[in-house]
Structures are given as C-alpha cells and as structure tokens.
Short mmCIF file of C-alpha atoms in Angstrom, two decimals:
data_model
loop_
_atom_site.label_atom_id
_atom_site.label_comp_id
_atom_site.label_asym_id
_atom_site.label_seq_id
_atom_site.Cartn_x
_atom_site.Cartn_y
_atom_site.Cartn_z
CA UNK A 1 -48.15 -36.68 -88.77
CA UNK A 2 -45.66 -34.60 -88.22
CA UNK A 3 -42.10 -36.37 -88.03
CA UNK A 4 -40.78 -35.38 -84.43
CA UNK A 5 -37.80 -36.23 -82.22
CA UNK A 6 -37.14 -36.29 -78.58
CA UNK A 7 -33.22 -35.41 -77.53
CA UNK A 8 -32.86 -35.33 -73.46
CA UNK A 9 -30.55 -37.06 -70.76
CA UNK A 10 -33.48 -37.71 -69.07
CA UNK A 11 -36.16 -40.28 -69.79
CA UNK A 12 -38.93 -39.30 -67.42
CA UNK A 13 -38.56 -35.65 -68.69
CA UNK A 14 -38.24 -37.85 -72.48
CA UNK A 15 -41.26 -40.15 -71.95
CA UNK A 16 -43.25 -37.89 -70.39
CA UNK A 17 -43.61 -35.38 -73.04
CA UNK A 18 -44.21 -38.04 -75.39
CA UNK A 19 -46.96 -39.01 -72.94
CA UNK A 20 -47.60 -35.65 -73.89
CA UNK A 21 -48.03 -35.49 -77.74
CA UNK A 22 -49.67 -38.61 -77.66
CA UNK A 23 -52.52 -37.69 -75.32
CA UNK A 24 -53.66 -34.06 -76.48
CA UNK A 25 -51.67 -34.57 -79.97
CA UNK A 26 -51.98 -38.18 -81.28
CA UNK A 27 -52.92 -37.89 -84.62
CA UNK A 28 -50.69 -34.47 -84.66
CA UNK A 29 -46.93 -35.43 -84.40
CA UNK A 30 -45.23 -39.32 -84.64
CA UNK A 31 -42.44 -39.85 -81.82
CA UNK A 32 -39.67 -41.39 -84.12
CA UNK A 33 -36.91 -42.14 -81.96
CA UNK A 34 -36.02 -40.50 -78.11
CA UNK A 35 -32.09 -39.83 -78.01
CA UNK A 36 -30.17 -39.27 -74.51
CA UNK A 37 -27.00 -37.20 -76.21
CA UNK A 38 -26.58 -35.10 -79.30
CA UNK A 39 -23.31 -38.39 -80.62
CA UNK A 40 -27.29 -40.01 -80.44
CA UNK A 41 -29.26 -36.93 -81.99
CA UNK A 42 -27.06 -36.58 -84.74
CA UNK A 43 -26.93 -40.42 -86.52
CA UNK A 44 -31.13 -40.06 -85.59
CA UNK A 45 -32.23 -37.29 -87.12
CA UNK A 46 -29.26 -38.79 -90.21
CA UNK A 47 -31.64 -41.39 -90.04
CA UNK A 48 -34.68 -40.35 -89.85
CA UNK A 49 -35.01 -36.75 -91.47
CA UNK A 50 -37.47 -35.59 -88.53
CA UNK A 51 -39.43 -32.45 -88.73
CA UNK A 52 -38.94 -31.44 -85.73
CA UNK A 53 -36.83 -31.78 -82.74
CA UNK A 54 -37.54 -31.42 -78.93
CA UNK A 55 -34.19 -30.65 -77.87
CA UNK A 56 -32.71 -30.54 -74.15
CA UNK A 57 -30.52 -28.33 -73.19
CA UNK A 58 -28.34 -29.15 -69.59
CA UNK A 59 -27.16 -32.51 -70.93
CA UNK A 60 -23.61 -34.01 -69.77
CA UNK A 61 -21.45 -34.58 -72.30
CA UNK A 62 -22.22 -32.10 -74.86
CA UNK A 63 -25.04 -29.99 -74.04
CA UNK A 64 -28.13 -29.40 -76.64
CA UNK A 65 -25.93 -26.48 -78.37
CA UNK A 66 -23.70 -28.43 -79.89
CA UNK A 67 -25.94 -30.26 -82.28
CA UNK A 68 -25.94 -27.18 -84.15
CA UNK A 69 -21.67 -27.53 -85.15
CA UNK A 70 -22.27 -31.53 -85.52
CA UNK A 71 -24.96 -30.26 -88.07
CA UNK A 72 -24.49 -28.49 -91.08
CA UNK A 73 -27.76 -28.93 -93.11
CA UNK A 74 -30.44 -27.95 -90.04
CA UNK A 75 -33.60 -27.97 -92.33
CA UNK A 76 -36.15 -28.85 -89.43
CA UNK A 77 -37.79 -26.45 -86.69
CA UNK A 78 -36.43 -26.67 -83.47
CA UNK A 79 -37.99 -26.81 -79.52
CA UNK A 80 -35.96 -26.48 -77.19
CA UNK A 81 -36.80 -27.62 -73.55
CA UNK A 82 -34.77 -26.88 -70.36
CA UNK A 83 -35.48 -26.31 -66.84
CA UNK A 84 -33.46 -23.05 -66.60
CA UNK A 85 -35.32 -19.91 -67.95
CA UNK A 86 -31.71 -17.87 -68.88
CA UNK A 87 -31.22 -19.85 -71.55
CA UNK A 88 -33.55 -18.70 -73.59
CA UNK A 89 -31.95 -16.10 -75.54
CA UNK A 90 -29.19 -18.34 -75.89
CA UNK A 91 -31.82 -20.72 -78.09
CA UNK A 92 -33.32 -17.60 -79.61
CA UNK A 93 -29.75 -16.99 -80.57
CA UNK A 94 -30.13 -20.58 -82.05
CA UNK A 95 -32.87 -19.96 -83.96
CA UNK A 96 -34.93 -22.50 -82.65
CA UNK A 97 -39.35 -22.50 -82.79
CA UNK A 98 -39.28 -21.61 -79.48
CA UNK A 99 -38.47 -22.88 -76.15
CA UNK A 100 -40.80 -24.78 -72.97
CA UNK A 101 -39.61 -24.64 -69.72
CA UNK A 102 -39.88 -28.36 -67.55
CA UNK A 103 -41.80 -29.47 -66.12
CA UNK A 104 -44.18 -28.83 -69.70
CA UNK A 105 -47.13 -28.47 -69.21
CA UNK A 106 -50.10 -28.45 -71.83
CA UNK A 107 -50.95 -25.04 -72.10
CA UNK A 108 -47.33 -23.77 -73.17
CA UNK A 109 -46.85 -27.47 -75.63
CA UNK A 110 -50.09 -26.05 -76.85
CA UNK A 111 -48.57 -22.69 -77.58
CA UNK A 112 -46.14 -23.82 -78.78
CA UNK A 113 -47.16 -25.92 -80.87
CA UNK A 114 -49.55 -23.25 -82.73
CA UNK A 115 -46.47 -21.05 -83.61
CA UNK A 116 -45.05 -24.74 -84.92
CA UNK A 117 -48.70 -25.28 -87.51
CA UNK A 118 -48.17 -20.63 -88.22
CA UNK A 119 -44.39 -21.41 -89.44
CA UNK A 120 -45.03 -24.29 -91.64
CA UNK A 121 -48.33 -22.40 -92.70
CA UNK A 122 -46.40 -19.78 -94.52
CA UNK A 123 -43.88 -22.39 -95.72
CA UNK A 124 -46.20 -23.57 -97.26
CA UNK A 125 -48.05 -20.14 -98.88
CA UNK A 126 -43.97 -19.38 -99.95
CA UNK A 127 -44.03 -22.84 -101.77
CA UNK A 128 -47.25 -22.32 -103.66
CA UNK A 129 -46.38 -18.43 -105.00
CA UNK A 130 -43.60 -20.36 -106.38
CA UNK A 131 -44.97 -22.93 -107.89
CA UNK A 132 -47.25 -20.01 -109.48
CA UNK A 133 -43.57 -18.50 -110.06
CA UNK A 134 -42.92 -21.79 -112.39
CA UNK A 135 -45.96 -21.77 -113.62
CA UNK A 136 -46.83 -18.63 -114.84
CA UNK A 137 -47.55 -16.52 -118.59
CA UNK A 138 -43.33 -15.67 -119.00
CA UNK A 139 -44.71 -13.23 -121.64
CA UNK A 140 -45.28 -11.01 -119.06
CA UNK A 141 -42.59 -8.41 -117.90
CA UNK A 142 -42.84 -8.26 -114.52
CA UNK A 143 -41.42 -12.79 -115.23
CA UNK A 144 -38.78 -12.83 -116.90
CA UNK A 145 -35.85 -13.27 -115.52
CA UNK A 146 -32.57 -10.72 -115.43
CA UNK A 147 -28.67 -11.56 -115.06
CA UNK A 148 -28.24 -9.98 -111.99
CA UNK A 149 -24.09 -8.94 -111.64
CA UNK A 150 -22.35 -10.60 -109.18
CA UNK A 151 -18.59 -11.01 -107.93
CA UNK A 152 -18.68 -14.01 -109.73
CA UNK A 153 -20.44 -13.55 -113.09
CA UNK A 154 -24.13 -12.86 -113.26
CA UNK A 155 -27.76 -14.79 -111.45
CA UNK A 156 -30.74 -14.62 -114.00
CA UNK A 157 -34.03 -14.20 -111.79
CA UNK A 158 -37.70 -14.19 -112.86
CA UNK A 159 -38.33 -10.25 -111.44
CA UNK A 160 -41.30 -11.36 -109.03
CA UNK A 161 -39.09 -14.82 -107.09
CA UNK A 162 -37.75 -11.33 -105.64
CA UNK A 163 -39.31 -9.86 -102.44
CA UNK A 164 -37.03 -7.60 -101.44
CA UNK A 165 -33.52 -5.93 -102.50
CA UNK A 166 -31.79 -4.18 -99.57
CA UNK A 167 -28.16 -2.27 -100.02
CA UNK A 168 -25.27 -3.03 -98.32
CA UNK A 169 -22.43 -0.33 -99.32
CA UNK A 170 -21.71 -0.49 -102.92
CA UNK A 171 -23.37 -4.18 -103.21
CA UNK A 172 -26.55 -5.18 -103.19
CA UNK A 173 -28.21 -8.44 -101.30
CA UNK A 174 -31.66 -9.80 -103.45
CA UNK A 175 -34.36 -11.43 -101.25
CA UNK A 176 -35.47 -14.34 -102.56
CA UNK A 177 -39.27 -15.81 -102.21
CA UNK A 178 -37.64 -19.55 -101.94
CA UNK A 179 -35.74 -17.96 -99.43
CA UNK A 180 -32.49 -17.33 -100.64
CA UNK A 181 -30.36 -13.96 -100.48
CA UNK A 182 -27.47 -13.80 -102.73
CA UNK A 183 -25.39 -11.00 -102.58
CA UNK A 184 -24.49 -8.59 -105.95
CA UNK A 185 -21.32 -6.32 -106.75
CA UNK A 186 -23.77 -3.19 -107.68
CA UNK A 187 -25.32 -0.93 -105.36
CA UNK A 188 -29.01 -0.82 -105.01
CA UNK A 189 -29.60 2.38 -107.09
CA UNK A 190 -28.56 0.35 -110.16
CA UNK A 191 -30.09 -2.81 -109.18
CA UNK A 192 -33.43 -0.46 -109.64
CA UNK A 193 -32.76 0.77 -112.41
CA UNK A 194 -32.84 -2.97 -113.73
CA UNK A 195 -36.38 -4.20 -112.19
CA UNK A 196 -39.88 -2.93 -113.40
CA UNK A 197 -41.04 0.61 -111.38
CA UNK A 198 -44.97 -1.14 -111.67
CA UNK A 199 -44.17 -3.65 -109.07
CA UNK A 200 -41.09 -2.61 -107.20
CA UNK A 201 -41.26 0.32 -104.89
CA UNK A 202 -38.25 2.02 -102.76
CA UNK A 203 -39.51 2.62 -99.29
CA UNK A 204 -36.16 3.50 -97.31
CA UNK A 205 -32.62 4.34 -98.93
CA UNK A 206 -32.01 0.51 -97.68
CA UNK A 207 -34.56 -1.29 -99.31
CA UNK A 208 -36.85 -1.62 -102.49
CA UNK A 209 -39.86 -4.20 -101.83
CA UNK A 210 -41.58 -6.70 -104.32
CA UNK A 211 -45.53 -4.44 -103.96
CA UNK A 212 -46.88 -7.94 -104.78
CA UNK A 213 -46.60 -9.19 -101.67
CA UNK A 214 -46.54 -6.32 -99.31
CA UNK A 215 -48.99 -8.13 -96.50
CA UNK A 216 -49.62 -5.09 -94.83
CA UNK A 217 -48.22 -1.00 -93.90
CA UNK A 218 -48.39 0.13 -90.39
CA UNK A 219 -48.11 3.75 -89.70
CA UNK A 220 -49.14 3.21 -85.65
CA UNK A 221 -45.75 2.28 -84.34
CA UNK A 222 -43.60 3.26 -86.64
CA UNK A 223 -43.65 3.09 -90.29
CA UNK A 224 -42.68 -0.46 -91.05
CA UNK A 225 -44.11 -2.54 -93.65
CA UNK A 226 -44.47 -6.47 -93.53
CA UNK A 227 -44.31 -8.59 -96.37
CA UNK A 228 -46.21 -12.76 -97.00
CA UNK A 229 -43.19 -14.22 -95.72
CA UNK A 230 -43.69 -12.53 -92.47
CA UNK A 231 -40.51 -10.09 -92.67
CA UNK A 232 -41.41 -6.67 -91.49
CA UNK A 233 -39.32 -3.90 -92.65
CA UNK A 234 -38.69 0.20 -92.57
CA UNK A 235 -40.45 2.90 -94.45
CA UNK A 236 -38.72 5.89 -94.06
CA UNK A 237 -40.81 9.67 -93.32
CA UNK A 238 -39.32 10.85 -97.10
CA UNK A 239 -40.44 7.44 -99.25
CA UNK A 240 -43.98 7.05 -97.17
CA UNK A 241 -46.67 9.04 -99.19
CA UNK A 242 -44.78 7.22 -102.89
CA UNK A 243 -45.13 3.90 -101.23
CA UNK A 244 -48.76 4.71 -99.75
CA UNK A 245 -49.90 6.22 -103.83
CA UNK A 246 -47.72 3.43 -106.03
CA UNK A 247 -49.82 0.45 -102.77
CA UNK A 248 -53.33 2.09 -103.88
CA UNK A 249 -52.70 2.30 -107.57
CA UNK A 250 -51.49 -1.82 -107.15
CA UNK A 251 -55.24 -2.52 -106.12
#
C-alpha cells in the first residue's frame, strides 16, 4: 500500500479526501496521518517517511509551498489540493505530481492516481535497468567504466549507465539512469570521443544519446526522441538521417 499523508487546515476537507481514498481505493492507500499545518507536516513526514503527500495550498501562517523550504530531501510525490485554479502554475513550478481542485471528485482523483501509478512504474523500470547494468557481464565494452573529468577530479561511470550527454558551453552534463546529473569539465565533443560509437549517437549539437534507452522517434510534430525515463529531446534536421540509420541498425 502507498504510505500517504494528508495536509489540510480544514478538518472536513482532509476527512472527505481520506474517505474518498478509503472508499474507491481500499487496498491502495494507507493514510498514516492528517496534519493541519506545515509545522505538523514536517514532523509527520520525518516520522512516517511517506511516498505521497496530499498538500493543501491555502493555509494560515504558512502555505503549502513553504513545505519545500523546510524539507530539503523531497523523496515523496506531492499532489496539491486547492480551491483556486490559479495556484496550478505555482504547483507545476514546485514539480508537484498533480493538483486537485476542491471540492475533490472521484473522476479527477482517479486521473491523478493514474499519473502516480504511471510515474511509479517508470521509476520501477529504471530500478530494473540499473540492477541489470550492475549484474551484466562487465567484459562487454558497453559496460566498462570510463573516468570522466570533473572540476574536482574524475568520476568513474559505466557507459551504459548513461542516458544522454548535454552540452553546456565549454562543459557538459551526463544524465544517468539513476537520475543523477554530473557536470564534466570538458566539452561534449571530448566526451563523445570517449564513448563507444556503437551505442552513443549525436542527435543534436547539444545532445548525445544512448541508443539503448530510446523508446520512440516522433517526426510528425517536430523531430523529437523519447527516452525510457520519459524525457523528450530534440533531433536536428542535419542529424535526422544519421540517427534513423543508427536506430535501424541497432535493432
């Protein structure tokens, strides 16, 4: 069951949401606590380590957004609840999973639960991929570690633990399967020469992707590639043909 905390200064609102969860999803959510303030929520989150927090935005003293200033390690999903739709933009900026307008109804709640399930499934898939990489035969060149130069030294990373590389001026970033983003003290061209060309393909002047983690290529609404973690990256017109040939050969 999903460990859940509800934060709302209105007792009737939190009670109603808890009843909705219990009635429509009896074996899915375990509501560990209901909090009436951000201060209570901070203590409750530290105590119960929830997977999901339903968070009211408008509350006296401290609003819902204050929670993110008091908890630095956000390892749970957040669904904002609000009676004011204009708060939706702020909710998105805070990287909330979703927001629900009050009074909450079953249809909206169901759609939000589907989003949570989808995100949870993607995270699970990423964990499986990481486990595969850790246990795969390291004799293959695709799984050997490379020492990438950083500003403080070197970072040793298995090549197939890299989703893609992104240029940033004279520097570049490595985006890894575990979500970690590593800044390197070298340009993308330098990193491209280090990585095996059999699995890494330049799709844009700013992006080098691992073909193993390409889910689909969309050319109907711009040239876009979707990766296994759900991220979408652009493909330049100049790189289109080379990229298509590479993914066809990869198959």
